[in-house]
mmCIF file of N, CA and C in Angstrom:
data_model
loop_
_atom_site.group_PDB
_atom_site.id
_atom_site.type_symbol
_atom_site.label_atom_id
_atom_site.label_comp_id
_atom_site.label_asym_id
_atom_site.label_seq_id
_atom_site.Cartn_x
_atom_site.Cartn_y
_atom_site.Cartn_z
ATOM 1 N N UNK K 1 -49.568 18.956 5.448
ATOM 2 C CA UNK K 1 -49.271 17.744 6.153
ATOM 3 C C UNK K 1 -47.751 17.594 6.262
ATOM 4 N N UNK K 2 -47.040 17.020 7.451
ATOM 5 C CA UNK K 2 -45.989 17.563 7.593
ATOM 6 C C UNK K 2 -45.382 15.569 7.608
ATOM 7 N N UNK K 3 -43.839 15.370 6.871
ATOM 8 C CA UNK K 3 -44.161 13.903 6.707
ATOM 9 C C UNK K 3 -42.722 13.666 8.121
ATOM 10 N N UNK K 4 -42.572 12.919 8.465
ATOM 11 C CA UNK K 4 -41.903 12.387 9.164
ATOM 12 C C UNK K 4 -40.740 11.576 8.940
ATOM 13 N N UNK K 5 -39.382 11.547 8.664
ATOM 14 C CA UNK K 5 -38.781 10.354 8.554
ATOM 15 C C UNK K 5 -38.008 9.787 9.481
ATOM 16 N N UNK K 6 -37.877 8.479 10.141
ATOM 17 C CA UNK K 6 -37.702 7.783 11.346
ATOM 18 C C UNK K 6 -35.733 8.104 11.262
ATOM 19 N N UNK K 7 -35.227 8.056 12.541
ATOM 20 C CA UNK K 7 -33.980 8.402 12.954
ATOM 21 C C UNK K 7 -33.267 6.705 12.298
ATOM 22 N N UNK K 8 -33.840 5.385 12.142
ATOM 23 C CA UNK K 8 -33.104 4.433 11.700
ATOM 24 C C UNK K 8 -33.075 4.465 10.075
ATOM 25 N N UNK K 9 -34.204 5.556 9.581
ATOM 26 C CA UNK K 9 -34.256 5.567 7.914
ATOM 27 C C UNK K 9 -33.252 6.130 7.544
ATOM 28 N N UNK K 10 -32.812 7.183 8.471
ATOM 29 C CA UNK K 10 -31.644 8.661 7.977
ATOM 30 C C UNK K 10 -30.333 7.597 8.584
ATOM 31 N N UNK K 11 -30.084 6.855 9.477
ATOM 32 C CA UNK K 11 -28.912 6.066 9.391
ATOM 33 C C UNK K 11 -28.516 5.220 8.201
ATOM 34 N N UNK K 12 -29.980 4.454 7.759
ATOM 35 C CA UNK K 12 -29.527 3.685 6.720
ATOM 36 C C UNK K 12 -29.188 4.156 5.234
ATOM 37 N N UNK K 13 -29.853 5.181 5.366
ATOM 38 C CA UNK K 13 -29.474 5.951 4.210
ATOM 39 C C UNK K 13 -27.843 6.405 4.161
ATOM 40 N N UNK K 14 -27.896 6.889 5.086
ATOM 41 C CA UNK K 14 -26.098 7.539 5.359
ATOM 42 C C UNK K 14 -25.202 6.554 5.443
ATOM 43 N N UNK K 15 -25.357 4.859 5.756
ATOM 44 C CA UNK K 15 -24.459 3.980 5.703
ATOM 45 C C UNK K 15 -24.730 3.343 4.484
ATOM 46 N N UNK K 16 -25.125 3.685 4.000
ATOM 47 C CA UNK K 16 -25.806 3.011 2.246
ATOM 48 C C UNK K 16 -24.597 4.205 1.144
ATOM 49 N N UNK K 17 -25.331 5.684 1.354
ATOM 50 C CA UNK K 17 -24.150 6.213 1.115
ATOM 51 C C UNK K 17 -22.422 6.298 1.188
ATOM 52 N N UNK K 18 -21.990 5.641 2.386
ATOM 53 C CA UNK K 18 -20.952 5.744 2.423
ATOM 54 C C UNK K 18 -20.141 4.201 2.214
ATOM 55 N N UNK K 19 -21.210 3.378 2.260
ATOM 56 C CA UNK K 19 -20.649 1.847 1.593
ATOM 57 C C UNK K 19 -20.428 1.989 0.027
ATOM 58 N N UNK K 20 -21.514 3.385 -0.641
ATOM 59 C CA UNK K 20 -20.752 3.443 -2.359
ATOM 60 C C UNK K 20 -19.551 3.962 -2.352
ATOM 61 N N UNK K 21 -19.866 5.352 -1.778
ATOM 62 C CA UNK K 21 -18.621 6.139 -1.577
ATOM 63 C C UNK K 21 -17.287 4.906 -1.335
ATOM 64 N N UNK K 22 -17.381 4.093 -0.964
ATOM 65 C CA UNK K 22 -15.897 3.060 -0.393
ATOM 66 C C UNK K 22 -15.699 2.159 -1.454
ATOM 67 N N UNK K 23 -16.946 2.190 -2.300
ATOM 68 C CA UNK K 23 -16.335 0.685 -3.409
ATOM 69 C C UNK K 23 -15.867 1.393 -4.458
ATOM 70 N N UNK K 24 -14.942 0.805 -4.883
ATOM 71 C CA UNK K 24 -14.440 0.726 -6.360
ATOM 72 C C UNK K 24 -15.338 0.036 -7.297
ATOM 73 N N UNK K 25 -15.004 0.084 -8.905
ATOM 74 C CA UNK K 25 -15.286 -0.614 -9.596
ATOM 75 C C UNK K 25 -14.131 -1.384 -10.309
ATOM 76 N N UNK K 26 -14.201 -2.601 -11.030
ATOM 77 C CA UNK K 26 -13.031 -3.316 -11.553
ATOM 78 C C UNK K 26 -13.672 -4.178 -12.332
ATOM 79 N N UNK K 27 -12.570 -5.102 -12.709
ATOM 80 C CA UNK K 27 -12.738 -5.953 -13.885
ATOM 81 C C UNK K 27 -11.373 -6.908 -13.421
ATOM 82 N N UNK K 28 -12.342 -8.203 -12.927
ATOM 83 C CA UNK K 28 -11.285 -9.621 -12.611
ATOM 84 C C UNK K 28 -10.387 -10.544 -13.871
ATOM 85 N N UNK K 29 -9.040 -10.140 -13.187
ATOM 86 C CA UNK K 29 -8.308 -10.517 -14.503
ATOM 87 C C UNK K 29 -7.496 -11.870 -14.124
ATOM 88 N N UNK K 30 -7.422 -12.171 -12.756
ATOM 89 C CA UNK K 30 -6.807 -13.797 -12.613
ATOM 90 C C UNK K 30 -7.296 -13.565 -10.939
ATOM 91 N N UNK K 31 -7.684 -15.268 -10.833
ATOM 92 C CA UNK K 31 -7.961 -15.635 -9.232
ATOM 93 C C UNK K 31 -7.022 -16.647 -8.906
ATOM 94 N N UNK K 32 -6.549 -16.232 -7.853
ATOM 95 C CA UNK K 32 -5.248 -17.675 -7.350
ATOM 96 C C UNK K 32 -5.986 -18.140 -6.220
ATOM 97 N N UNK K 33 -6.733 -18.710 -6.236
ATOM 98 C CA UNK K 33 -7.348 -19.745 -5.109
ATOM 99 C C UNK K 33 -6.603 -20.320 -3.794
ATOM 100 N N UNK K 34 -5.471 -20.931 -4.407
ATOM 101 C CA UNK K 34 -5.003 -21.305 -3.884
ATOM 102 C C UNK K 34 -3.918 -20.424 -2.590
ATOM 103 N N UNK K 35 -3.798 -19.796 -3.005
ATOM 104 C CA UNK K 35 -3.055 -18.129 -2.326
ATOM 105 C C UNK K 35 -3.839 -17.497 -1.849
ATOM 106 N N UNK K 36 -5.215 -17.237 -2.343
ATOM 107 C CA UNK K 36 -6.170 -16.439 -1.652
ATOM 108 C C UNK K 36 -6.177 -14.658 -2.431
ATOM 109 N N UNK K 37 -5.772 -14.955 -3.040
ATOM 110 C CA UNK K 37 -5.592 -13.691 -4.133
ATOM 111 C C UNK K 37 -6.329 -13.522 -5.336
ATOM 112 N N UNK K 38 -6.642 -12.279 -5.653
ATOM 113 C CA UNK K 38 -7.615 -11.890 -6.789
ATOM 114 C C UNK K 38 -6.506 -10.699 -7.092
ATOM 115 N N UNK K 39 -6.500 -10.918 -8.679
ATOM 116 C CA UNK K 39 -5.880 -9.256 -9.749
ATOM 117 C C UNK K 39 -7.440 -8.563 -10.521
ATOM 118 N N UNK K 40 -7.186 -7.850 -9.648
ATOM 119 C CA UNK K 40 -8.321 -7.134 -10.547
ATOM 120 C C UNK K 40 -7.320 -5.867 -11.182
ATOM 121 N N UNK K 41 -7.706 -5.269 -12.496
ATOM 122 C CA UNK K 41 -7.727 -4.133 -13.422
ATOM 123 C C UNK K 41 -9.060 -3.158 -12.891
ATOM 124 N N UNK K 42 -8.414 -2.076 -11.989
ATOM 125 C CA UNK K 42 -9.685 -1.054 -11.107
ATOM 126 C C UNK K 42 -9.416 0.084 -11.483
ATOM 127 N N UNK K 43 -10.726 1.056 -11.417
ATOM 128 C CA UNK K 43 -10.287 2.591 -11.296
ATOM 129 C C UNK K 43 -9.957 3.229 -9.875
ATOM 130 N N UNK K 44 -10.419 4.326 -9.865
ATOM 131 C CA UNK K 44 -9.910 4.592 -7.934
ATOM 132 C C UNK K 44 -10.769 4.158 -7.334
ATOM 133 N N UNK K 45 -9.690 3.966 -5.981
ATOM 134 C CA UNK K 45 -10.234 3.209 -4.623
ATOM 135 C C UNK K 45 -9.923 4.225 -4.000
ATOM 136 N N UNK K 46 -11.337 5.050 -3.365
ATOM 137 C CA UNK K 46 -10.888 6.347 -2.497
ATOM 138 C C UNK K 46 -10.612 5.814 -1.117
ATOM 139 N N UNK K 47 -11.066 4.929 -0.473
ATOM 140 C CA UNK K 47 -10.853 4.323 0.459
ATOM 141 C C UNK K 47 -9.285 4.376 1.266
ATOM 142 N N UNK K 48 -8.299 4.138 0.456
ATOM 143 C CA UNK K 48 -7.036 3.754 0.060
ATOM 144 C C UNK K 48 -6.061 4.977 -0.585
ATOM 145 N N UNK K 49 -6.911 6.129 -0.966
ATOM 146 C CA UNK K 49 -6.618 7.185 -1.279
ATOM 147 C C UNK K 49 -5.374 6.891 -2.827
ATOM 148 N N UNK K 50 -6.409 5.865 -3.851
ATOM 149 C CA UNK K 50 -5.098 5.383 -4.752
ATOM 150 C C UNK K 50 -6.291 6.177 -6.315
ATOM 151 N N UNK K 51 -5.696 7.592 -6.700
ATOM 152 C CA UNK K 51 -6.438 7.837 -7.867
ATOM 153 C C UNK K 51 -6.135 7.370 -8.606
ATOM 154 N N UNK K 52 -5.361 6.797 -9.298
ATOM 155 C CA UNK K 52 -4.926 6.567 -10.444
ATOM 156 C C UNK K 52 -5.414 4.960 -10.872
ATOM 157 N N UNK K 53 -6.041 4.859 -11.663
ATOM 158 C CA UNK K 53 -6.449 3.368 -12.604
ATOM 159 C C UNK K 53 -5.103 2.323 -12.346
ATOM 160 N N UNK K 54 -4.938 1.299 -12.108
ATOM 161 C CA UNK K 54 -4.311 0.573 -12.276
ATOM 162 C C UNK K 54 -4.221 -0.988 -12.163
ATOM 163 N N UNK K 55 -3.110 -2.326 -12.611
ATOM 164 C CA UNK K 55 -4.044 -3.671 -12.341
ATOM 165 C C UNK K 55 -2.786 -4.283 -11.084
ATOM 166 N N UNK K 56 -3.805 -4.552 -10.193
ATOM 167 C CA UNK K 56 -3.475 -4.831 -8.377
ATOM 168 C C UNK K 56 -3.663 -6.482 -7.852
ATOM 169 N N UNK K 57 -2.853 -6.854 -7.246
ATOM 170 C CA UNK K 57 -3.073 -8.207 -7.122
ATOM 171 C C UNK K 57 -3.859 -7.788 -5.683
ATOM 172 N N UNK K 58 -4.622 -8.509 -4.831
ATOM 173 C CA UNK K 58 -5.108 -8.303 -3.605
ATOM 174 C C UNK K 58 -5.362 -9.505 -2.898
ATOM 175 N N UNK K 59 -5.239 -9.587 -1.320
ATOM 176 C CA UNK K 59 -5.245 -10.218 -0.968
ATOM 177 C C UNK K 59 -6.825 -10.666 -0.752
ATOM 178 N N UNK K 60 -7.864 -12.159 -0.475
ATOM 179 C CA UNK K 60 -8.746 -11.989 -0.124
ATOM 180 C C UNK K 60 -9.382 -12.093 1.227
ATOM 181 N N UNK K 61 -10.595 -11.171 1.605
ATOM 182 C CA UNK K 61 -10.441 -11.447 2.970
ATOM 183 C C UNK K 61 -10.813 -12.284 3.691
ATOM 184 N N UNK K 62 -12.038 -13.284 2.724
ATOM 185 C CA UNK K 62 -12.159 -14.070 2.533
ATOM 186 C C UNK K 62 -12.348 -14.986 1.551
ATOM 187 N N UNK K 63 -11.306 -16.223 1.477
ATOM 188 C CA UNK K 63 -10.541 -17.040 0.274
ATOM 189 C C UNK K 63 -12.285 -17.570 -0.329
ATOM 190 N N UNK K 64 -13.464 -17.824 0.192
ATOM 191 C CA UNK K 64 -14.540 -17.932 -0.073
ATOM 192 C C UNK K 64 -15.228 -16.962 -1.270
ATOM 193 N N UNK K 65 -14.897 -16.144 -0.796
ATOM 194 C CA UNK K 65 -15.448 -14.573 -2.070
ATOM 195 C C UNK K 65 -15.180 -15.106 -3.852
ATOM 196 N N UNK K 66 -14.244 -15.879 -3.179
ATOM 197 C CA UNK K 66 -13.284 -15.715 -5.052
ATOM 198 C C UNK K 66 -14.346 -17.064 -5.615
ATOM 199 N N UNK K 67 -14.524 -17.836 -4.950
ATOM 200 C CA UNK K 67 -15.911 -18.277 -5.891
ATOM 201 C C UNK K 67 -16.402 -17.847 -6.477
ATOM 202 N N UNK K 68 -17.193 -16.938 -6.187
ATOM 203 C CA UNK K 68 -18.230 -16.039 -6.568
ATOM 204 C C UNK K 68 -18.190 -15.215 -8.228
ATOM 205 N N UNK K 69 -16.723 -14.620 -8.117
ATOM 206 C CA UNK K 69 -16.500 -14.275 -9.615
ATOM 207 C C UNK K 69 -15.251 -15.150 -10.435
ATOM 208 N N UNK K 70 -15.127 -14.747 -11.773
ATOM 209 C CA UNK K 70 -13.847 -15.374 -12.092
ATOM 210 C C UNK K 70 -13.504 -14.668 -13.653
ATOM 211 N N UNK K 71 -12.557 -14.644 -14.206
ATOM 212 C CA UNK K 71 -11.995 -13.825 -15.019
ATOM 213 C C UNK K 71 -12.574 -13.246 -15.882
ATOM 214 N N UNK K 72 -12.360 -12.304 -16.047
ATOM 215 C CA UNK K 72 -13.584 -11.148 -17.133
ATOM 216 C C UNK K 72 -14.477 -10.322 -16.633
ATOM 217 N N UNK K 73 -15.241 -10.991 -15.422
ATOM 218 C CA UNK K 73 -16.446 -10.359 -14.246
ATOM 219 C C UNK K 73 -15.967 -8.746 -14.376
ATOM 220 N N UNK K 74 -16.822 -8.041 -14.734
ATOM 221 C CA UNK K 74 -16.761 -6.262 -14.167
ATOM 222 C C UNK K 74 -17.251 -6.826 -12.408
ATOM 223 N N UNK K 75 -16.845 -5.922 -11.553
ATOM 224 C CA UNK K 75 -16.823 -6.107 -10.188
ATOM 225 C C UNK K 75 -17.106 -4.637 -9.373
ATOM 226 N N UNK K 76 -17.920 -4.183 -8.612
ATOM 227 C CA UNK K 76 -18.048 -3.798 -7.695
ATOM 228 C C UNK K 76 -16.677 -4.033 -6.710
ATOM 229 N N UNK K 77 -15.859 -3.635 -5.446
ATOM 230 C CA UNK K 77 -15.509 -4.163 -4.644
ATOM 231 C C UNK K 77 -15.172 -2.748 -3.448
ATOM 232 N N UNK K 78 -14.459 -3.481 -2.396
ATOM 233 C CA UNK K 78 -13.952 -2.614 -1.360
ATOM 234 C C UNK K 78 -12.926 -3.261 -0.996
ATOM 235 N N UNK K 79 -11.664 -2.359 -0.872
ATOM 236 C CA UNK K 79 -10.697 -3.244 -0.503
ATOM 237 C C UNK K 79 -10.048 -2.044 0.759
ATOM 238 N N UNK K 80 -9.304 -2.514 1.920
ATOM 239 C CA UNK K 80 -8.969 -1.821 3.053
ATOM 240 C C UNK K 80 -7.339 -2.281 3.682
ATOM 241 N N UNK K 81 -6.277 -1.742 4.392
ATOM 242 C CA UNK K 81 -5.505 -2.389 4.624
ATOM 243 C C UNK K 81 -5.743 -3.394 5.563
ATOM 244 N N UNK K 82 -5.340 -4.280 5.814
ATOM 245 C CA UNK K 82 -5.333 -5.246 6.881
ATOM 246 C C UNK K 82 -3.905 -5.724 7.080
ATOM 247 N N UNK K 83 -4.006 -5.651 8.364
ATOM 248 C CA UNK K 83 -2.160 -6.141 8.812
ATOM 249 C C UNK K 83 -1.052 -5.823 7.771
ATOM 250 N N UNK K 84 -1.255 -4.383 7.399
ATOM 251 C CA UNK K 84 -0.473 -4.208 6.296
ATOM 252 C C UNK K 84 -0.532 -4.592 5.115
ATOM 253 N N UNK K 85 -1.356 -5.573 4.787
ATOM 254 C CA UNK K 85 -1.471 -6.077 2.988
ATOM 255 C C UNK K 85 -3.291 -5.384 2.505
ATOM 256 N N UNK K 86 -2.622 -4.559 1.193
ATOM 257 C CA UNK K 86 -4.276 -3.748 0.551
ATOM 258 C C UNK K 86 -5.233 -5.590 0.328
ATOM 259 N N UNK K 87 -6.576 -5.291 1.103
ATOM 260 C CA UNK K 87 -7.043 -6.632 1.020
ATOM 261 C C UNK K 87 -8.754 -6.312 0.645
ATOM 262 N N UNK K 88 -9.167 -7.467 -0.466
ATOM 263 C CA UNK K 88 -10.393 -6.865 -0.946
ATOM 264 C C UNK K 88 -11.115 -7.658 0.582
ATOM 265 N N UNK K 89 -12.197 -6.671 0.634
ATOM 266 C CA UNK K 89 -13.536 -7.107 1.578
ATOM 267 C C UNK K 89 -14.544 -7.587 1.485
ATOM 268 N N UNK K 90 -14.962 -7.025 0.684
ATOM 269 C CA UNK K 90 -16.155 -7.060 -0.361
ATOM 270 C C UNK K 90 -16.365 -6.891 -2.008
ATOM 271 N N UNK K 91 -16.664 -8.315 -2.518
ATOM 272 C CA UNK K 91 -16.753 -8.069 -4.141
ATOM 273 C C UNK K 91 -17.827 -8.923 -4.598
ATOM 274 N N UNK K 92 -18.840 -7.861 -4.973
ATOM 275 C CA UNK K 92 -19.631 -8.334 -6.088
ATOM 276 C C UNK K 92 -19.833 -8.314 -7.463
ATOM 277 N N UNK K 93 -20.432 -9.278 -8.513
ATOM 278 C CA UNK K 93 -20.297 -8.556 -9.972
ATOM 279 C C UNK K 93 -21.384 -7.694 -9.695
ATOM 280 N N UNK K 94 -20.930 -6.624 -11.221
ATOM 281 C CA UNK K 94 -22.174 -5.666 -11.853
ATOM 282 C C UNK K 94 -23.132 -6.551 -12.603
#
């Protein structure tokens, strides 16, 4: 029996893959609300082509996100340039 898998299964799979491939992991160490900024302490962001571990202030891309976590949180994220400033996109906790 021969199985079939649909041409939108093999997309979602491959954009599922490459949304891990883009996140980092981190650990939120101060949120400035008011600025719109998050410091996270991250390992590499291949995205950004930055190997080396280090702790990054970032801009957010949306000032809304930073609700969501707050100091201590281990974090999932993606961060990309925008108009020139490294800016997170996406952050969820682990």
């Amino acid at each position: 029996m021969k199985k079939f898998v649909s041409a939108g299964a093999i997309l979602s799979a491959a954009l599922f893959s490459a949304s891990v491939a883009l996140a980092a992991d981190g650990t939120v160490k101060k949120i400035d609300e008011a600025a719109g900024k998050i410091t996270l302490d991250h390992g590499p962001i291949k995205s950004l082509d930055m190997e080396d571990p280090m702790t990054m202030v970032f801009k957010a891309a949306d000032p809304a996100m930073l609700k969501s976590v707050k100091a201590g949180d281990k974090v999932t994220f993606e961060a990309e340039r925008v108009n020139g400033q490294i800016t997170v996109t996406k952050i969820r906790k682990k």
